[in-house]
PDB file of C-alpha atoms in Angstrom:
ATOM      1  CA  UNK A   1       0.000   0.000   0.000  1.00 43.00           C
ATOM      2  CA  UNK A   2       2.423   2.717   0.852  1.00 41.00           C
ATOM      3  CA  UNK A   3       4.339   1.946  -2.672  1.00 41.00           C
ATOM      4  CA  UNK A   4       0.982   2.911  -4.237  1.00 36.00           C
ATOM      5  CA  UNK A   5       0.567   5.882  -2.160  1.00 38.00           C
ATOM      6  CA  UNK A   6       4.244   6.692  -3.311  1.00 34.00           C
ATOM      7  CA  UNK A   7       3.857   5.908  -6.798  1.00 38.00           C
ATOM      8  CA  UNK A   8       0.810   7.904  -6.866  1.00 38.00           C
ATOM      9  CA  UNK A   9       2.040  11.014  -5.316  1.00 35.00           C
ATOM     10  CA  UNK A  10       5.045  10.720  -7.588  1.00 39.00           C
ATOM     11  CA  UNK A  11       2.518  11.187 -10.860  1.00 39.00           C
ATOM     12  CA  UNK A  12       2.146   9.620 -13.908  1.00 41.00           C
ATOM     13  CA  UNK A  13       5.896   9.646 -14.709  1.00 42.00           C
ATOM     14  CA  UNK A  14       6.670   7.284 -12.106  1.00 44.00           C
ATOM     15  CA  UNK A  15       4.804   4.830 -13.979  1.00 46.00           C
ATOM     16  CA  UNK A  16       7.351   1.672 -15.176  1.00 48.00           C
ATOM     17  CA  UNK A  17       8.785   1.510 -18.354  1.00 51.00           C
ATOM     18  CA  UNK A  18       6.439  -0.189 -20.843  1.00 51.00           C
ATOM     19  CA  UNK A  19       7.995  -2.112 -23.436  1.00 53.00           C
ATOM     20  CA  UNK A  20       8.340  -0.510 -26.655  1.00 56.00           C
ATOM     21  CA  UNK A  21       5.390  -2.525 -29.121  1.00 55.00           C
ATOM     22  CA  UNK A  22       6.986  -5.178 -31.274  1.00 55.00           C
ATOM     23  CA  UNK A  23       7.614  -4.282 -35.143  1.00 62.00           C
ATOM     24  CA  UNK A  24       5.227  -5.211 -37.753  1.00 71.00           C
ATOM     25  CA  UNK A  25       5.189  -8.346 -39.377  1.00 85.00           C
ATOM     26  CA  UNK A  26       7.740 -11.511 -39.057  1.00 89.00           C
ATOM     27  CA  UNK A  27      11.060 -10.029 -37.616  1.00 87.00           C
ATOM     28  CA  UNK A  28       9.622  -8.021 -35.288  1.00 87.00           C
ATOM     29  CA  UNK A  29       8.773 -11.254 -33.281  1.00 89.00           C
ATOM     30  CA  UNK A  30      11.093 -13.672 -34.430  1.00 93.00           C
ATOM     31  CA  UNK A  31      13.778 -14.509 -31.609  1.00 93.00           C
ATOM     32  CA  UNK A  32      16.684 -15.061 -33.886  1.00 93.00           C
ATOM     33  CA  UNK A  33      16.303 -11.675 -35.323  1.00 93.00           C
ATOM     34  CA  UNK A  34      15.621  -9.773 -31.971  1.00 93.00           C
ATOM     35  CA  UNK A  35      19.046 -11.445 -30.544  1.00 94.00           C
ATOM     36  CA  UNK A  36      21.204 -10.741 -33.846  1.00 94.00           C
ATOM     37  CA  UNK A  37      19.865  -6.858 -33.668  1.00 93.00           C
ATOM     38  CA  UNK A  38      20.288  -6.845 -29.555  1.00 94.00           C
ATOM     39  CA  UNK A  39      23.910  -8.163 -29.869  1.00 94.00           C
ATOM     40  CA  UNK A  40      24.744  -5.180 -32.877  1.00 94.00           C
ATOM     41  CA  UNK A  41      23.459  -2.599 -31.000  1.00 92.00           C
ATOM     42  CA  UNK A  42      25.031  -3.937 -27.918  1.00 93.00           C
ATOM     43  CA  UNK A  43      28.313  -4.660 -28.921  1.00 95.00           C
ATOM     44  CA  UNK A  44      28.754  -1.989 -32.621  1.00 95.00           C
ATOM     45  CA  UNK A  45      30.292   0.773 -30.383  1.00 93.00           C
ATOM     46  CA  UNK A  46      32.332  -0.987 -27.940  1.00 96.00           C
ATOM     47  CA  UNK A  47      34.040  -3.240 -30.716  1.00 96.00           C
ATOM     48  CA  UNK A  48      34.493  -0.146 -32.560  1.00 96.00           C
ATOM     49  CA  UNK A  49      37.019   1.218 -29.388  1.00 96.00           C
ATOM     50  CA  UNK A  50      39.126  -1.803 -29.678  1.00 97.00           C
ATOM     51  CA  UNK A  51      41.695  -0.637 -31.430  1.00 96.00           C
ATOM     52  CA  UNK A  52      42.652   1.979 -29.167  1.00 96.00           C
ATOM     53  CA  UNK A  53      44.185  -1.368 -27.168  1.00 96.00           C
ATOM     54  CA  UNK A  54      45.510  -2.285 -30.571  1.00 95.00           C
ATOM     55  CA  UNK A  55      43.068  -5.672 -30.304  1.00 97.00           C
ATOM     56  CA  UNK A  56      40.851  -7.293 -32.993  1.00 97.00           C
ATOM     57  CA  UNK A  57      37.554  -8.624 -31.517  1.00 97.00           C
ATOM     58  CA  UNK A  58      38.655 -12.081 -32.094  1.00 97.00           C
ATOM     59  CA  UNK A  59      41.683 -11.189 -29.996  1.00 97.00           C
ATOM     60  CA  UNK A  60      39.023  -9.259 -27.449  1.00 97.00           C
ATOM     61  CA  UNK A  61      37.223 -12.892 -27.187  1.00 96.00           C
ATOM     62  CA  UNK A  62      39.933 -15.079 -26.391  1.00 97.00           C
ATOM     63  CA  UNK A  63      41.536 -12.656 -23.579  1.00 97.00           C
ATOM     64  CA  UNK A  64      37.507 -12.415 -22.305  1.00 96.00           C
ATOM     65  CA  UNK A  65      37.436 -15.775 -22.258  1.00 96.00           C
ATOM     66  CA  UNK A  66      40.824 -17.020 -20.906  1.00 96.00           C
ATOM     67  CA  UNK A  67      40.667 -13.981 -17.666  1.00 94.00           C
ATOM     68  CA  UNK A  68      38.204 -16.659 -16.046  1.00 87.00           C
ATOM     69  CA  UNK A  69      39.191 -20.048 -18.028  1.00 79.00           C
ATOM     70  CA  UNK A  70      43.146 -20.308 -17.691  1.00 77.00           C
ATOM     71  CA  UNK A  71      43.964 -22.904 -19.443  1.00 88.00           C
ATOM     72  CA  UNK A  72      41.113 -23.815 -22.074  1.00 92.00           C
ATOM     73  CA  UNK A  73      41.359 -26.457 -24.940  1.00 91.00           C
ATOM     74  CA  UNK A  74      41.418 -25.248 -28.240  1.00 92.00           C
ATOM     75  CA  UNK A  75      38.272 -26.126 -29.285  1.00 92.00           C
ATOM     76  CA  UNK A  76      36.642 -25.109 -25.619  1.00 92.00           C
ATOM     77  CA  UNK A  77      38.089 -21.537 -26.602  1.00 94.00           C
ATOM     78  CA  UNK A  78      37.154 -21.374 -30.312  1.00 95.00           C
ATOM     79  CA  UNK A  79      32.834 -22.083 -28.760  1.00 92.00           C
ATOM     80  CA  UNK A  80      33.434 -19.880 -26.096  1.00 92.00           C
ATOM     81  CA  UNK A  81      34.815 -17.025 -28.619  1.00 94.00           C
ATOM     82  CA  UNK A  82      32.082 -17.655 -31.015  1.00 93.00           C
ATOM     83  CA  UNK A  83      34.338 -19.117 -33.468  1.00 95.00           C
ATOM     84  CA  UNK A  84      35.138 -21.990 -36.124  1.00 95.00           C
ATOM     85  CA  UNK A  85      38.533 -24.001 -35.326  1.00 90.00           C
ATOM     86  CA  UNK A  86      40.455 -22.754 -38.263  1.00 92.00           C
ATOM     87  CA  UNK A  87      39.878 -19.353 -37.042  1.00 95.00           C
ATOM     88  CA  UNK A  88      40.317 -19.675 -33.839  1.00 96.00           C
ATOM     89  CA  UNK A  89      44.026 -21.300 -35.208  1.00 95.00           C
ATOM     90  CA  UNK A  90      44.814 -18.293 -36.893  1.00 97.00           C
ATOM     91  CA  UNK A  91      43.971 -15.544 -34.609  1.00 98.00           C
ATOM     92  CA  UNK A  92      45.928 -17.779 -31.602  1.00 97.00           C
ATOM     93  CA  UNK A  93      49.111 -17.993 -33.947  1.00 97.00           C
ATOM     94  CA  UNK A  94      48.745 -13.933 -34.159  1.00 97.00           C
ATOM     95  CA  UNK A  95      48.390 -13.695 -30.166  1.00 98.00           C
ATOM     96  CA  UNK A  96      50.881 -15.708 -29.455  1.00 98.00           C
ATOM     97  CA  UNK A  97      53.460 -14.653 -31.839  1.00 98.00           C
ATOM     98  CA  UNK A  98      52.391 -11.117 -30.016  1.00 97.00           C
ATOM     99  CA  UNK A  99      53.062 -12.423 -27.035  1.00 97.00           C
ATOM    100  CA  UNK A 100      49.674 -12.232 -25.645  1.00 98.00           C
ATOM    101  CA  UNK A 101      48.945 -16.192 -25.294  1.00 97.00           C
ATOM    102  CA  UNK A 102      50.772 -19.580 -24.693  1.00 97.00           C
ATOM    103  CA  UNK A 103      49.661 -22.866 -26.041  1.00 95.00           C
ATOM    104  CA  UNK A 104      50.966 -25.777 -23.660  1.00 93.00           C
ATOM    105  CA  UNK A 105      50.966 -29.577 -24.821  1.00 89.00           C
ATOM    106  CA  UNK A 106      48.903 -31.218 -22.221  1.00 80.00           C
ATOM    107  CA  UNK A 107      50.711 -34.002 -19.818  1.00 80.00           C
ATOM    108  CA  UNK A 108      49.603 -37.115 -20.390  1.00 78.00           C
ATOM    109  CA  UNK A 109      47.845 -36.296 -23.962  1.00 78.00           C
ATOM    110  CA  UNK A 110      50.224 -34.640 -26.560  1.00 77.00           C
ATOM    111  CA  UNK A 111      46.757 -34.205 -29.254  1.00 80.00           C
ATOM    112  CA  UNK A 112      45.120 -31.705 -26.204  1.00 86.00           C
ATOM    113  CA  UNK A 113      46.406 -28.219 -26.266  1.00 90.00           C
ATOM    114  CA  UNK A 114      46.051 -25.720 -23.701  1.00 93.00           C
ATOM    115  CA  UNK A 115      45.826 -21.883 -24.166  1.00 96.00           C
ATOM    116  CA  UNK A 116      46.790 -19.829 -21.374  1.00 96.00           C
ATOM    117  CA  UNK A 117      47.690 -16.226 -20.842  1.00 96.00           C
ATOM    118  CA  UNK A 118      50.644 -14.516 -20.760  1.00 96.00           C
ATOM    119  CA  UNK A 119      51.405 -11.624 -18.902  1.00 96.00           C
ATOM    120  CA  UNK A 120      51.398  -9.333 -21.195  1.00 97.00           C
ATOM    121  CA  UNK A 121      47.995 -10.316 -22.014  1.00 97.00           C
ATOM    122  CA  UNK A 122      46.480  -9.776 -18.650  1.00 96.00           C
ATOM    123  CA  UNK A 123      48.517  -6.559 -18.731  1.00 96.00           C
ATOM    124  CA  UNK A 124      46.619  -6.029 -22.078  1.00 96.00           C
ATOM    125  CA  UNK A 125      42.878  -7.080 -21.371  1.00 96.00           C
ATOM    126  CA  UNK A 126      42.667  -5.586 -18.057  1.00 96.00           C
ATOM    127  CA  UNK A 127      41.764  -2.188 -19.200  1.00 97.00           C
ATOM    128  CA  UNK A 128      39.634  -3.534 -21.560  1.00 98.00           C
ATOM    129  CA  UNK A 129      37.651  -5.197 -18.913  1.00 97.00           C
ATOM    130  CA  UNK A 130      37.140  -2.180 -17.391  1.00 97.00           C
ATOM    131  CA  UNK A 131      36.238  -0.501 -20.109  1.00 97.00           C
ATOM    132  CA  UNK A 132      33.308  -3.493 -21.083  1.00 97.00           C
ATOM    133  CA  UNK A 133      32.015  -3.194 -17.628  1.00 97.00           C
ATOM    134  CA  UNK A 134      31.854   0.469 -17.735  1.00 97.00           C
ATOM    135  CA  UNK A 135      30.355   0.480 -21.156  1.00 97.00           C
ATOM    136  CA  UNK A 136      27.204  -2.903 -20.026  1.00 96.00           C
ATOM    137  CA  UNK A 137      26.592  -0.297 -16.934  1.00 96.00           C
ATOM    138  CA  UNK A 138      26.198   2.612 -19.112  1.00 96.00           C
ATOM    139  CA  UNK A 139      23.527   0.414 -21.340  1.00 95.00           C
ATOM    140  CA  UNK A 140      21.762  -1.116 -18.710  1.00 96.00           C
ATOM    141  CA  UNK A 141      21.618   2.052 -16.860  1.00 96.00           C
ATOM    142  CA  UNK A 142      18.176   2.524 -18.255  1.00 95.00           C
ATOM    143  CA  UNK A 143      16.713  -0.266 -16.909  1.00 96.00           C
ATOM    144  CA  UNK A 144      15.891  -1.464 -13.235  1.00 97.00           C
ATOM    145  CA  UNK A 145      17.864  -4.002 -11.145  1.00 97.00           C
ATOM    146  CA  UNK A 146      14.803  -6.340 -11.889  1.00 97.00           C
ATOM    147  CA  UNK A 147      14.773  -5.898 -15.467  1.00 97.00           C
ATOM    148  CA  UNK A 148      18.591  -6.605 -15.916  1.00 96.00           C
ATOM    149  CA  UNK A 149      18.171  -9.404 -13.977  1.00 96.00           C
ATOM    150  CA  UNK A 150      15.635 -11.272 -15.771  1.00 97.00           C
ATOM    151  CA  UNK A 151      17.716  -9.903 -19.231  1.00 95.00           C
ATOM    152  CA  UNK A 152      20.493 -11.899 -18.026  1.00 96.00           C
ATOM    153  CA  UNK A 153      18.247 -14.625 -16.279  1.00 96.00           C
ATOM    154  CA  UNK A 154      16.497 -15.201 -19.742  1.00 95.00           C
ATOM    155  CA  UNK A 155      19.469 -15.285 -21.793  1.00 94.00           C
ATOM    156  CA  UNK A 156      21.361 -17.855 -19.689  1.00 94.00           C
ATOM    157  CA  UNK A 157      18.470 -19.689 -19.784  1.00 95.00           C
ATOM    158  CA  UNK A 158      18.397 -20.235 -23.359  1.00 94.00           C
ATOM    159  CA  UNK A 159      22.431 -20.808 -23.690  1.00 91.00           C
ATOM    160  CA  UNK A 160      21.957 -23.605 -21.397  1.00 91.00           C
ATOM    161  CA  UNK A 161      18.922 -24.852 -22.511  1.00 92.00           C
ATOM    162  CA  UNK A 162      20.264 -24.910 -26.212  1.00 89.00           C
ATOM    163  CA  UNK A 163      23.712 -23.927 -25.975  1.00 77.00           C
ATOM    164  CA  UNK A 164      25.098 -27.746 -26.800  1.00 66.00           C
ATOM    165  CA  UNK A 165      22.796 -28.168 -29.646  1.00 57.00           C
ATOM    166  CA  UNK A 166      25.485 -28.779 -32.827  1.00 51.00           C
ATOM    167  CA  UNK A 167      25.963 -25.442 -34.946  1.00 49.00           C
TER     168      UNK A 167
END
């Protein structure tokens, strides 16, 4: 009750957020489409300030990825990084000839490869990081603790509810 009285007092722009109303016809319900344009506008104009820290966003992805996952197979790294294996090859030979990754041979199994960072690579993502967490606050700013929570709820729900499905 006294939320009401609050929210009434507070007038009619206190009312939540409504969502804006879908766009006509197929795309403007179809989930594939929604994600793909929700992941340009999200990530356009922070991928577009990587090379101030001289990185690709391939590059960006692996040291995102190996910060929290030292020591990640090959092909653990190249679906984490939202990438093919060849790629994944390529862009790894460039980071490591930079000085920014290590591949190990692992003990025991000389086919399993292990990526891990180098200094110079944690020296190199961590402003980045900082800058990717500054720049998710600034666009979730507009929403409320709720709402980003059930953003992030819903989309973790649907990586691991489909996220091993074959590409």
């Amino acid at each position: 009750m006294a939320n009401r009285k609050r929210a009434d007092r507070a007038g009619p722009t206190a009312a939540p957020p409504q969502p804006a109303p879908a766009s006509p016809g197929f795309v403007g319900g179809y989930l594939a489409y929604l994600l793909a344009r929700a992941s340009f506008i999200v990530s356009a104009e922070f991928h577009a300030a990587l090379p101030q820290w001289d990185l690709s966003v391939p590059e960006w992805r692996v040291l995102a990825c190996l910060i929290d996952g030292e020591g990640l197979s090959v092909g653990q790294l190249a679906a984490m990084a939202l990438m093919k294996q060849p790629r994944i090859t390529k862009v790894l030979d460039r980071m490591e000839r930079d000085g920014l990754v290590r591949r190990r041979v692992t003990p025991g199994d000389r086919r399993r490869v292990s990526v891990h960072l180098t200094a110079a690579g944690r020296a190199r993502v961590r402003p980045v990081l900082a800058a990717a967490k500054a720049h998710e606050a600034d666009l979730l700013a507009a929403f409320s603790a709720a709402e980003r929570d059930t953003i992030k709820t819903a989309l973790h729900l649907l990586i691991e509810r489909h996220g091993s499905r074959p590409a």
